[in-house]
Short mmCIF file of C-alpha atoms in Angstrom, two decimals:
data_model
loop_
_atom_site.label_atom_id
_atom_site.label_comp_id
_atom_site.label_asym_id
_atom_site.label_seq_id
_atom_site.Cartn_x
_atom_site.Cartn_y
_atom_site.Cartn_z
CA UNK A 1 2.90 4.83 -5.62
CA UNK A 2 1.89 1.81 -2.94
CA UNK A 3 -1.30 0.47 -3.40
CA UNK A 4 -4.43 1.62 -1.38
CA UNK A 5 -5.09 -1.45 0.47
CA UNK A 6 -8.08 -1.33 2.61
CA UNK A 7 -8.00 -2.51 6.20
CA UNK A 8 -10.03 -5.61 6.92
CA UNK A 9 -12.38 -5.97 9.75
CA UNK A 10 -13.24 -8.95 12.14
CA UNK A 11 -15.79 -10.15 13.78
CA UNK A 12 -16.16 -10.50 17.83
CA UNK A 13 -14.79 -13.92 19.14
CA UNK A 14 -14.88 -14.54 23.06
CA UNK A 15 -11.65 -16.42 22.85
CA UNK A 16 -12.20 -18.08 26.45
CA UNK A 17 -15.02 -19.48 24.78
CA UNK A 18 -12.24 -21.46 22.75
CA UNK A 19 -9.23 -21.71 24.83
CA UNK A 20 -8.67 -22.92 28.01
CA UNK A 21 -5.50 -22.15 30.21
CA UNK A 22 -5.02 -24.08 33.38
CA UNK A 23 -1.43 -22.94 34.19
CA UNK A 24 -2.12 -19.19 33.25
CA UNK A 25 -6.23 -18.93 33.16
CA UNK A 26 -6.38 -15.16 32.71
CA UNK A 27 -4.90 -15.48 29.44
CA UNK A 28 -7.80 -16.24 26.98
CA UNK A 29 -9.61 -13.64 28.88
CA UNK A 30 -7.28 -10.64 28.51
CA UNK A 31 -6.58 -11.91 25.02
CA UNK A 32 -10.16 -11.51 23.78
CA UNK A 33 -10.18 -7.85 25.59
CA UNK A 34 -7.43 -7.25 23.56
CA UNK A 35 -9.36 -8.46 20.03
CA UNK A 36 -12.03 -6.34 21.13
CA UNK A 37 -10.06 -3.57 21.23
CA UNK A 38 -8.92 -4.21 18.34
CA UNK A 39 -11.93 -4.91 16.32
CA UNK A 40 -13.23 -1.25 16.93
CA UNK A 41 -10.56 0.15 15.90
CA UNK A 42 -10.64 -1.30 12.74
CA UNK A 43 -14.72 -0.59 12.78
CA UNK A 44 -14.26 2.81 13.52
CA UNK A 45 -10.94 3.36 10.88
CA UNK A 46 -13.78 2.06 8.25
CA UNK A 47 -16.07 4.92 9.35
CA UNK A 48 -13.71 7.13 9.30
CA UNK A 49 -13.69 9.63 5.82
CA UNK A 50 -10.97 8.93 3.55
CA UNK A 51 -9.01 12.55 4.57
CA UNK A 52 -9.29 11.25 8.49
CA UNK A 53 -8.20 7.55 7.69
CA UNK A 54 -4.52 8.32 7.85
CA UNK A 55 -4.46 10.18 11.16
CA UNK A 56 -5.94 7.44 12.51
CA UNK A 57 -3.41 4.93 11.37
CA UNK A 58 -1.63 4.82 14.69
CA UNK A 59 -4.68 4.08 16.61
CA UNK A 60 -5.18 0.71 14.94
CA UNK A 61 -1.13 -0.22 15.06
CA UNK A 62 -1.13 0.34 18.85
CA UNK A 63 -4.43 -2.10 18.91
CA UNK A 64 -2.54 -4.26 16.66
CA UNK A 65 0.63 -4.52 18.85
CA UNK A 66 -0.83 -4.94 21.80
CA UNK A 67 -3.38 -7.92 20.98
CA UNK A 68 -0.42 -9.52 19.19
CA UNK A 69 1.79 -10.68 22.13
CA UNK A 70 -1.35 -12.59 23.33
CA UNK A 71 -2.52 -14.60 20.25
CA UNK A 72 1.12 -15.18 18.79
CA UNK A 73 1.76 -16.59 22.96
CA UNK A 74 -1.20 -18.84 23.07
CA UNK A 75 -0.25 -20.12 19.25
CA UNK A 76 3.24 -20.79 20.69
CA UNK A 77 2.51 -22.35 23.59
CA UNK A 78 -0.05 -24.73 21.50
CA UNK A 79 2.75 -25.45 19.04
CA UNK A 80 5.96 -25.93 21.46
CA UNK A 81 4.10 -25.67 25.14
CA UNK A 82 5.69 -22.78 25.99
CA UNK A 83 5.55 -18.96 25.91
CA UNK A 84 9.11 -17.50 25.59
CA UNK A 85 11.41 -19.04 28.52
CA UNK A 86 7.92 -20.07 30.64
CA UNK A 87 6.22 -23.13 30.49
CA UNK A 88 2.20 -22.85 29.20
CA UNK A 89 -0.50 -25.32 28.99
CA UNK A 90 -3.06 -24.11 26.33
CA UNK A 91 -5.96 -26.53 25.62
CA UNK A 92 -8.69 -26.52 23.00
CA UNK A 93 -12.36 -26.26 24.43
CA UNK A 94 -13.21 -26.44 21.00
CA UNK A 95 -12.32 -25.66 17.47
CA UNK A 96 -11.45 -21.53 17.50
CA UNK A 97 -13.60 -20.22 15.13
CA UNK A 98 -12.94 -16.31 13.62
CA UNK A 99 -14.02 -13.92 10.82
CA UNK A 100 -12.19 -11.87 8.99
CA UNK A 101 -13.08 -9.95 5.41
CA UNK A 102 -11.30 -10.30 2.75
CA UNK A 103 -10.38 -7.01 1.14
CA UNK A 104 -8.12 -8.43 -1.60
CA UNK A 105 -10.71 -10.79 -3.19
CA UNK A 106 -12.90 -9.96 -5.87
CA UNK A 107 -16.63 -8.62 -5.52
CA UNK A 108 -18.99 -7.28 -7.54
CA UNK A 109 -19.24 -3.32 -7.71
CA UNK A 110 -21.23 -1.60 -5.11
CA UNK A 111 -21.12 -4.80 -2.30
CA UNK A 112 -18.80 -5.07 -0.14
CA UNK A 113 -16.37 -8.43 0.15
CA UNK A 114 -17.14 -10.95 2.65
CA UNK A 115 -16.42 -12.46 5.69
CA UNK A 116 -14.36 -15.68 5.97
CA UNK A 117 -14.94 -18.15 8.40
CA UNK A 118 -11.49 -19.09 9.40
CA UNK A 119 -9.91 -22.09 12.00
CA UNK A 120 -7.56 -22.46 14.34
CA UNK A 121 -5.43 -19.98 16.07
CA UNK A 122 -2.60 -19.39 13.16
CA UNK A 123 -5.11 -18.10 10.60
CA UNK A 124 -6.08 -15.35 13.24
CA UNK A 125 -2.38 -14.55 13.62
CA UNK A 126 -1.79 -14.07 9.35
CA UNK A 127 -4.62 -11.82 8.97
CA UNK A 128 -3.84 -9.46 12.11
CA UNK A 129 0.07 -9.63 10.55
CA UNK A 130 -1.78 -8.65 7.20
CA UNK A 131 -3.40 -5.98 8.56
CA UNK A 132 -0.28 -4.52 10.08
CA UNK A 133 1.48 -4.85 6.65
CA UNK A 134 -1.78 -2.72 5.16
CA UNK A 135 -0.99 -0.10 7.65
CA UNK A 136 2.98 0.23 6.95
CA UNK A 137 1.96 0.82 3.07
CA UNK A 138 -0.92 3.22 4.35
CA UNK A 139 1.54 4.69 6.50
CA UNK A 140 4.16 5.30 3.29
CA UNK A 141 1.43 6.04 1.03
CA UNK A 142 0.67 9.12 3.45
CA UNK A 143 4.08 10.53 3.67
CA UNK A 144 4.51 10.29 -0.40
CA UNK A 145 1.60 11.91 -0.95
CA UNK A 146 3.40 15.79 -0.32
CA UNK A 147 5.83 15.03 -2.31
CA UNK A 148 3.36 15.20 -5.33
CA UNK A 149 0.68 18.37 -4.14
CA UNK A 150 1.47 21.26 -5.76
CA UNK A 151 3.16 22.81 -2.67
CA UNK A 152 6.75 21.78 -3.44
CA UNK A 153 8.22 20.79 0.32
CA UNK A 154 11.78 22.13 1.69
CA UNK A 155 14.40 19.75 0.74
CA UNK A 156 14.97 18.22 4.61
CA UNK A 157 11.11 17.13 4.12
CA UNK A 158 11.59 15.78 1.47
CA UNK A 159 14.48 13.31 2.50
CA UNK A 160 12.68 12.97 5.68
CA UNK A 161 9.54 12.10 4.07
CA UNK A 162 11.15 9.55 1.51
CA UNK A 163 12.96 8.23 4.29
CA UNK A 164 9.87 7.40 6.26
CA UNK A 165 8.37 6.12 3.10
CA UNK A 166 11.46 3.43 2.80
CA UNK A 167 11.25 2.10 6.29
CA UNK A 168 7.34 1.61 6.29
CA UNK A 169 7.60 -0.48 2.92
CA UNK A 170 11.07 -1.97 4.29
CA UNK A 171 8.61 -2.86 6.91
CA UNK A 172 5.83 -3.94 5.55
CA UNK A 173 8.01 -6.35 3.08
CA UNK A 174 9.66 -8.49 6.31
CA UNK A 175 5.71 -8.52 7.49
CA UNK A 176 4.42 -10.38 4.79
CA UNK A 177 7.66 -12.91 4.76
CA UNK A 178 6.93 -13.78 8.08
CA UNK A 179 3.60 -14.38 7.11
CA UNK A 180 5.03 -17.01 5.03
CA UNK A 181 6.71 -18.95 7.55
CA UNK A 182 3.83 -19.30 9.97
CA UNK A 183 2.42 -23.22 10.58
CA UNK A 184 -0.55 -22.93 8.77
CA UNK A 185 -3.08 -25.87 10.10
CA UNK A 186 -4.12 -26.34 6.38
CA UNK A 187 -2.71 -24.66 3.34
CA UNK A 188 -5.10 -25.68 0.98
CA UNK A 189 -8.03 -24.20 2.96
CA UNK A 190 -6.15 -20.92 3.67
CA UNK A 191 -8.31 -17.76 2.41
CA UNK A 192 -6.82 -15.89 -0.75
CA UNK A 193 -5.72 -12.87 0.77
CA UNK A 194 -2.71 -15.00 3.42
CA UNK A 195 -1.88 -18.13 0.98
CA UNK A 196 1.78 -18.10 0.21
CA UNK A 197 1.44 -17.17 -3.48
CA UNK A 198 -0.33 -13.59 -2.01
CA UNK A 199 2.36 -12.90 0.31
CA UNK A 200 5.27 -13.80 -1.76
CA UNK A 201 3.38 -10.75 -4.24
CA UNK A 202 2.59 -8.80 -1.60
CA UNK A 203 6.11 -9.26 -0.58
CA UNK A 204 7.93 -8.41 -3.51
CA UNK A 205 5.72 -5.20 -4.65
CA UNK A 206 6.75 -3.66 -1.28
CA UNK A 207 10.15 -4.43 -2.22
CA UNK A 208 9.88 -3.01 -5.63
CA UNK A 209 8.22 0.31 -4.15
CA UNK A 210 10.95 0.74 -1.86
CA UNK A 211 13.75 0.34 -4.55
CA UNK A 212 11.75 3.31 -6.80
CA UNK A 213 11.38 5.14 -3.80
CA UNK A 214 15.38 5.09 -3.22
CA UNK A 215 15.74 6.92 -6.92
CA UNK A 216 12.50 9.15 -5.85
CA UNK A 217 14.89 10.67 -3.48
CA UNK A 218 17.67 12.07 -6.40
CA UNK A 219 15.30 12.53 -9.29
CA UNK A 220 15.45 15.52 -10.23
CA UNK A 221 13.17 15.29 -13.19
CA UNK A 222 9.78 14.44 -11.02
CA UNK A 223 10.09 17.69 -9.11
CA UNK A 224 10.85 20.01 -12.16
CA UNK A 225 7.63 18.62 -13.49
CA UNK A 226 5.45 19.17 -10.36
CA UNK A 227 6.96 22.95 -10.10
CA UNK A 228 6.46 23.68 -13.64
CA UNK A 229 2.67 22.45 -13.50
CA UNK A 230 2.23 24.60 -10.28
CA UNK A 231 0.23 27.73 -10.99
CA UNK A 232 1.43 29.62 -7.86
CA UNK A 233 5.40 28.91 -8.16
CA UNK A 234 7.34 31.84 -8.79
CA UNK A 235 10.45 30.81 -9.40
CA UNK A 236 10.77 31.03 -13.08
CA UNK A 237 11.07 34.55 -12.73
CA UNK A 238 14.36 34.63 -11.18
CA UNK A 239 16.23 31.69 -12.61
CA UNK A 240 15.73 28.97 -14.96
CA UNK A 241 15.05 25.69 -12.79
CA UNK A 242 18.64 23.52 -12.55
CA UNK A 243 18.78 19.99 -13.27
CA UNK A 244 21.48 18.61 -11.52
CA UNK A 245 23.46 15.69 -12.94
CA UNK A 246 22.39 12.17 -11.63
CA UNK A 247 23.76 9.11 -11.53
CA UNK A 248 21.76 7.79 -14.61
CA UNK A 249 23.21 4.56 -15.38
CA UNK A 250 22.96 3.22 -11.47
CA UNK A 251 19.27 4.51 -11.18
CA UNK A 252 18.35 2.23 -14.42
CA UNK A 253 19.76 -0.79 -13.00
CA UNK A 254 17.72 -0.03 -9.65
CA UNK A 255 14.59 0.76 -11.78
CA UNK A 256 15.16 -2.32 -13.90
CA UNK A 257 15.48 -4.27 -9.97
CA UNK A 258 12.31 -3.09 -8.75
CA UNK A 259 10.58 -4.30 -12.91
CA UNK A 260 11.92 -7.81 -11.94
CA UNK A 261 10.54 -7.74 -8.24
CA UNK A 262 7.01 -6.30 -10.03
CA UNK A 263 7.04 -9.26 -12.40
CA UNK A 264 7.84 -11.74 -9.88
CA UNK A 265 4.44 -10.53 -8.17
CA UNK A 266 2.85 -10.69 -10.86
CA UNK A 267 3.66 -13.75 -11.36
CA UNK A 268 2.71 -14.75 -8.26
CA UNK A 269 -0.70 -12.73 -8.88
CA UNK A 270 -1.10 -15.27 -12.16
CA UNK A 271 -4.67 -15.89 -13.05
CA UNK A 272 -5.41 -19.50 -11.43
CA UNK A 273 -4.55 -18.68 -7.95
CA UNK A 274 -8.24 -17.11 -7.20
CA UNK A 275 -10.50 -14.67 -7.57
CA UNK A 276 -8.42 -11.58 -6.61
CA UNK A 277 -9.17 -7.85 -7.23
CA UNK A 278 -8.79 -6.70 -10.82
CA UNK A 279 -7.49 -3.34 -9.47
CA UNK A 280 -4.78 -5.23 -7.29
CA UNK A 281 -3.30 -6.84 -10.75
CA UNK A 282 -3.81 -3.65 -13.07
CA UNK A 283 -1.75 -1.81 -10.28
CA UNK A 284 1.02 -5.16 -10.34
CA UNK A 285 1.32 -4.66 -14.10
CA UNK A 286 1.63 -0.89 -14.24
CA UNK A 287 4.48 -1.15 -11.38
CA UNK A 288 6.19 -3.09 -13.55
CA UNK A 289 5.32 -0.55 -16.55
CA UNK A 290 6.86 2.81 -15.28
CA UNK A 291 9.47 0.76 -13.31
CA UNK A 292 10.75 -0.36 -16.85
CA UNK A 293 9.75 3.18 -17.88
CA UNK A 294 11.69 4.81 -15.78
CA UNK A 295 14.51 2.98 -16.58
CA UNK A 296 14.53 3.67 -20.16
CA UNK A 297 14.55 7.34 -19.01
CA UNK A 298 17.49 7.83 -16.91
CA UNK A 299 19.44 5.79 -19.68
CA UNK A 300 18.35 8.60 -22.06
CA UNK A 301 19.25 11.22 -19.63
CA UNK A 302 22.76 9.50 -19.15
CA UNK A 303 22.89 9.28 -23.57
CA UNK A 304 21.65 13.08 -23.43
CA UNK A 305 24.32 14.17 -21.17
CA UNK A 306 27.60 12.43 -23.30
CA UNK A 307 26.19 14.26 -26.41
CA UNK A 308 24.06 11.81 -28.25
CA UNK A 309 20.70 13.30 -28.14
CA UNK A 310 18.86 11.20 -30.81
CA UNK A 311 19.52 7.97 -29.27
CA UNK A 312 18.18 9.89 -25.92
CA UNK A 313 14.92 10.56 -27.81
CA UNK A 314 14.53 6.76 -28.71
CA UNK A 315 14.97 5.47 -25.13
CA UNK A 316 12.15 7.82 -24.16
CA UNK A 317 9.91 7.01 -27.39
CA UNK A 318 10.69 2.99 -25.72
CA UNK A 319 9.58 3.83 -22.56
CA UNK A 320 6.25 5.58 -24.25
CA UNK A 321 5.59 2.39 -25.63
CA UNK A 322 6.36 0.57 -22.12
CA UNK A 323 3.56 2.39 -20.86
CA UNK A 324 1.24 1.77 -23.40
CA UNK A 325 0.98 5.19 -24.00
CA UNK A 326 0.97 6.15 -27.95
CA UNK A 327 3.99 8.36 -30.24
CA UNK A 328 3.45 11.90 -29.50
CA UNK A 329 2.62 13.75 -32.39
CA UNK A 330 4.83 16.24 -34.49
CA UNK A 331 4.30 19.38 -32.75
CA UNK A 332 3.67 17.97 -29.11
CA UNK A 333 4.49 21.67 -27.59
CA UNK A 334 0.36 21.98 -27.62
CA UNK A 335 -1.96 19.38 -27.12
CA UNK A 336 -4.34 19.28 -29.92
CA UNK A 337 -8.29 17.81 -29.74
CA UNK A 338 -9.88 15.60 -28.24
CA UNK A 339 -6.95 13.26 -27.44
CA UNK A 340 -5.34 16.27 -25.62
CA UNK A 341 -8.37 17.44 -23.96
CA UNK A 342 -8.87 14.13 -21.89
CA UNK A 343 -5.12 13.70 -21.42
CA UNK A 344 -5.58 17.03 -19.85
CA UNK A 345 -8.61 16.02 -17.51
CA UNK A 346 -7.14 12.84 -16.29
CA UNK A 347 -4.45 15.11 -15.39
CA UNK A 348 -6.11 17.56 -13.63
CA UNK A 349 -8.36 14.76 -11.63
CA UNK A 350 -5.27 12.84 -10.40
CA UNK A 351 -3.92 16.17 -9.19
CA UNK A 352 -7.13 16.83 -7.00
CA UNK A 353 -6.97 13.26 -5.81
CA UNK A 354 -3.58 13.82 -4.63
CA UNK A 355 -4.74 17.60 -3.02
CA UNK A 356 -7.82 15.97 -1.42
CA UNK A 357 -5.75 12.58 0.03
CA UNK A 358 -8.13 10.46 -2.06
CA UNK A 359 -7.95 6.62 -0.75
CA UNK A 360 -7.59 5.96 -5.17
CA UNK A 361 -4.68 8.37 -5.93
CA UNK A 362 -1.56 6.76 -7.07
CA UNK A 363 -3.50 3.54 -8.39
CA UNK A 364 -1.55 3.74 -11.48
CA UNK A 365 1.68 3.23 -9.80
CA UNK A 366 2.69 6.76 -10.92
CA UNK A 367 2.47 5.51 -14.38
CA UNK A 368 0.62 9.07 -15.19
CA UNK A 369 3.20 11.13 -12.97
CA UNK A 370 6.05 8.82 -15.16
CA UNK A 371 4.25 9.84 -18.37
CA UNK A 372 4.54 13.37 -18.03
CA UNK A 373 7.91 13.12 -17.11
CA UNK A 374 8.75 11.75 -20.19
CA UNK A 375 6.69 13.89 -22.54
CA UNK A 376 8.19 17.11 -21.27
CA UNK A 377 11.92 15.70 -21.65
CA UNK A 378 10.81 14.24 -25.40
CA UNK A 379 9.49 17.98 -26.17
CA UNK A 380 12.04 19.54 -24.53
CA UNK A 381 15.24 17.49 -26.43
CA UNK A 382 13.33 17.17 -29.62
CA UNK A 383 12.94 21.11 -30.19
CA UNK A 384 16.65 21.30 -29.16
CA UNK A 385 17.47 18.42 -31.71
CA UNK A 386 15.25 19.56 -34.49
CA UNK A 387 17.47 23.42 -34.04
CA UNK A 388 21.01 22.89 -32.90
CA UNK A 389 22.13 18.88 -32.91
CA UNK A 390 19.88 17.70 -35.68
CA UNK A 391 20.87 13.59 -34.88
CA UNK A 392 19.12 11.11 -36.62
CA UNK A 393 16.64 9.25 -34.29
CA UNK A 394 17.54 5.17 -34.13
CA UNK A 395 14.95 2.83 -33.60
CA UNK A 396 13.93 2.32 -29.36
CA UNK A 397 13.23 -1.38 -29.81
CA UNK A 398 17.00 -3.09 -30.26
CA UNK A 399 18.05 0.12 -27.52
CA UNK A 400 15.09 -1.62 -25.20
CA UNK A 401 16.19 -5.15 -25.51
CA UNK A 402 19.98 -4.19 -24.46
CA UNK A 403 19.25 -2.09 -21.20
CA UNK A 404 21.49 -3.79 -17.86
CA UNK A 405 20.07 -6.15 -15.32
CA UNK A 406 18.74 -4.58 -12.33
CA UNK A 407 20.73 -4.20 -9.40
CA UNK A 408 19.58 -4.60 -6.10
CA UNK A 409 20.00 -1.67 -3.31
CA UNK A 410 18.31 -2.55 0.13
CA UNK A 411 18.51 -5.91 2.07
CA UNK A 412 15.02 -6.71 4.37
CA UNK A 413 15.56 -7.34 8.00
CA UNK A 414 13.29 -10.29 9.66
CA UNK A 415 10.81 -8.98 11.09
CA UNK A 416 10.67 -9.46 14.88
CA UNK A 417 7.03 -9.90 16.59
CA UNK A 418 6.49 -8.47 19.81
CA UNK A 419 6.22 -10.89 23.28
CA UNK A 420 4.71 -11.24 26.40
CA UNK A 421 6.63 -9.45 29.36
CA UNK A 422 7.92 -11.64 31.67
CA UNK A 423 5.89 -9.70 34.76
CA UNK A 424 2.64 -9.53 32.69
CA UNK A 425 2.92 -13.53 31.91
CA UNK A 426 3.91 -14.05 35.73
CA UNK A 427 0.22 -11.96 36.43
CA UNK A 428 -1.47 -14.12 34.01
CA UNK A 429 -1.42 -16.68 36.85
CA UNK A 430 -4.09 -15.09 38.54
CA UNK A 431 -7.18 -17.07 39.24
CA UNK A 432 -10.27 -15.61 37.46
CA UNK A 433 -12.81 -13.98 39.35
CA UNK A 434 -16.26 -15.36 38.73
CA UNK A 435 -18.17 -12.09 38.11
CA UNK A 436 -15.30 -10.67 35.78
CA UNK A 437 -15.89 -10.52 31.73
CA UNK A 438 -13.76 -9.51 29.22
CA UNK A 439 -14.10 -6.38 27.05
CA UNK A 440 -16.67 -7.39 23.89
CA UNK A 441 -16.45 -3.82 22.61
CA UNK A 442 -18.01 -0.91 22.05
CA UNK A 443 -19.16 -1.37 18.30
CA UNK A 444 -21.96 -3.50 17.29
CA UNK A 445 -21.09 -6.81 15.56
CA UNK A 446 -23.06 -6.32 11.82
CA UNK A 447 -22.26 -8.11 8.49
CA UNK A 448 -21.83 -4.18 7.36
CA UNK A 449 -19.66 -1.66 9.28
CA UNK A 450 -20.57 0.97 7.13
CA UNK A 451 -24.49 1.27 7.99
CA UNK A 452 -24.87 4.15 9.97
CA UNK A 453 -26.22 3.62 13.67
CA UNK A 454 -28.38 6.78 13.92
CA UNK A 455 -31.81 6.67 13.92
CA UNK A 456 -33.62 6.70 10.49
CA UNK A 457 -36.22 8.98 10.24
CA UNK A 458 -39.58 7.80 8.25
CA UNK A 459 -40.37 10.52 5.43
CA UNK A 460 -44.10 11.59 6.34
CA UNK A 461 -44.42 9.64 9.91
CA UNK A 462 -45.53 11.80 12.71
CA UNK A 463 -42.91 14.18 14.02
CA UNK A 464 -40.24 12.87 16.28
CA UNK A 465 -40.87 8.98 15.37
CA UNK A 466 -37.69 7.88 14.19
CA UNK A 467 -36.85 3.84 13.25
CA UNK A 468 -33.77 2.21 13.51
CA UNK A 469 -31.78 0.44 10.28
CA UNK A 470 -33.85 -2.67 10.20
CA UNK A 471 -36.83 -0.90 8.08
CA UNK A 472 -39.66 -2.70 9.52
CA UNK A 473 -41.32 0.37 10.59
CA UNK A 474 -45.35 0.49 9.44
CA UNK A 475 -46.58 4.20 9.35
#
């Protein structure tokens, strides 16, 4: 599933401060209302509990969109003189100086990651871009998330949701290859989370989670599993479930696509380029795990279907070992000890991360979801081997070695940035007015968004005395 990236935040910069305008000198000003803007939102989506973060998604992409026209103008016009058709004279007052905090690097546990000064106006742009991309993948991440609850959804939710899911990642793929074209002042001095290496891995697992998503939508398998692990579904009782026939040999060679896009970012991803966040390379690694995994599956479901059942039990014992997961044992119908007991646990807690819209489900990359898939086919086909076929089982490795190249399905449009209206550049123009400001914002500008701004009350201090969060109350 996409990876739960976590929104950065930024800190308040007065960009008329910074910039100067003399052909348009209400620019800088409506500009920095327009970071203000959207700064809180991004302070308030950190607030926000994990169950609320998604609804709130669209609040910080129309902040997004609407401070971009501005800051992607004013870059422009320093870079080429010119906002779209218009002529624009931009001038420095001085270096631009910004904040932003970097969610992808590494920190220790329990503190948060943070800030980085940043200069110049196209570092500002990247991270805003990045931000957007973080929301697209939120956004998917969101509409994914009932396809795996226990409530099984109606069949035209299901290709709507996928759908959905596609375009975001579609979306958030072109994102982070513009990012890579931007004029950088200086690469080297770039933060982690926008260098190029980052956004051509960024770029590619979005492109690899779209291309599983595409054989999401006609697997078959995935939703038999859900149902049957559903305590409250019914429909046993009236007819066995159907597994229609799929296109096995066409959904391996898209599986085996999205692997090569997963190792690409992991390459990308390689130790050397920083300190990034161990989780955001586990999750790289397992992508490219079940995508491989799932590969090996539908080959054994198209080996299954022409008749030859044991070599359809050694594609999924392959996949097993893709996964890192180990054989199961002889009579894999029960689960047996301690082994079985936590299998069953880390089961059952993924399922109420999933029910509750935890910000952590899915950080496997469905490798568990992929896992279970495979051990209910392997008991399922082994029973029926061990009683009717009886084929001998071949070896998975040499099967493993010879599966297809990938194929690829979708092709990324460029991603097109939103500009200043004509009219709205033409009212730019306006002198400013001496007593006017520009919007700083309602939230407070701390090192920590999540400190609560209520009033801390002193444990044994005379009633009603209440201190605020600096601490340096004396009672």
């Amino acid at each position: 599933m996409p990876y739960p990236f976590t929104l950065p935040t930024t800190s308040s910069t007065p960009l008329d401060a910074f910039i100067g305008s003399p052909s348009h000198p209400s620019l800088p000003l409506t500009a920095t209302t327009q970071r203000s803007i959207l700064r809180d939102a991004l302070k308030k989506h950190k607030r926000l509990p994990p169950a609320q973060q998604a609804a709130h998604l669209g609040v910080v992409q129309d902040a997004i969109n609407g401070y971009l026209p501005y800051i992607l103008g004013i870059a422009s016009a320093f870079t080429s003189g010119r906002i779209g058709d218009e002529p624009v004279v931009v001038t420095n007052v001085k270096q631009l100086q910004t904040e932003w905090r970097l969610t992808l690097s590494a920190t220790l546990p329990g503190r948060e990651p943070p800030r980085s000064p940043l200069s110049g106006v196209w570092n500002d742009v990247a991270f805003v871009l990045q931000t957007l991309a973080y929301i697209q993948v939120q956004q998917a991440r969101s509409q994914l998330q009932i396809l795996y609850s226990s409530n099984i959804p109606s069949p035209e939710r299901r290709t709507a949701a996928i759908g959905s899911a596609m375009k975001y990642l579609l979306e958030a793929n072109s994102v982070h290859n513009y990012i890579l074209n931007l004029h950088t002042q200086d690469p080297t001095s770039a933060p982690l989370d926008t260098v190029n290496s980052t956004q051509v891995a960024l770029a590619a697992t979005a492109l690899a989670e779209a291309t599983l998503i595409t054989v999401l939508k006609d697997d078959p398998y995935t939703t038999a599993v859900i149902q049957a692990r559903n305590k409250d579904d019914k429909d046993w009782m009236i007819s066995a479930p159907s597994i229609p026939k799929v296109r096995a040999h066409l959904f391996a060679r898209l599986c085996l696509c999205a692997s090569d896009h997963a190792q690409r970012a992991a390459a990308s991803l390689a130790p050397g380029t920083g300190s990034l966040d161990p989780s955001l390379l586990n999750y790289v690694d397992d992508l490219r795990r079940t995508s491989r995994a799932k590969a090996a599956r539908f080959l054994a479901c198209d080996a299954e279907l022409a008749g030859k059942t044991g070599e359809a039990i050694a594609y999924l014992r392959g996949a097993r070992k893709e996964l890192g997961l180990a054989p199961l044992e002889q009579d894999a119908s029960k689960r047996k000890g301690w082994k079985g007991l936590k299998q069953t646990f880390a089961e059952k807690r993924e399922d109420r991360k999933v029910e509750k819209g935890s910000d952590d489900w899915g950080l496997d990359a469905g490798k568990l979801e992929e896992a279970r898939v495979l051990e209910w086919l392997e008991v399922k086909w082994v029973k029926m081997n061990d009683t009717i076929n009886v084929q001998a089982i071949p070896p998975s490795e040499p099967l493993m070695a010879a599966m297809p190249s990938g194929r690829e399905y979708h092709t990324p449009k460029p991603y097109t940035p939103p500009q200043l209206d004509a009219s709205l550049l033409a009212r730019l123009r306006a002198p400013l007015d001496p007593h006017q400001h520009a919007f700083e914002g309602d939230e407070e500008d701390s090192g920590d968004e999540g400190v609560s701004r209520n009033p801390v009350v002193v444990p044994g201090a005379f009633p009603g005395a209440a201190t605020g969060g600096s601490g340096n109350t004396y009672y």
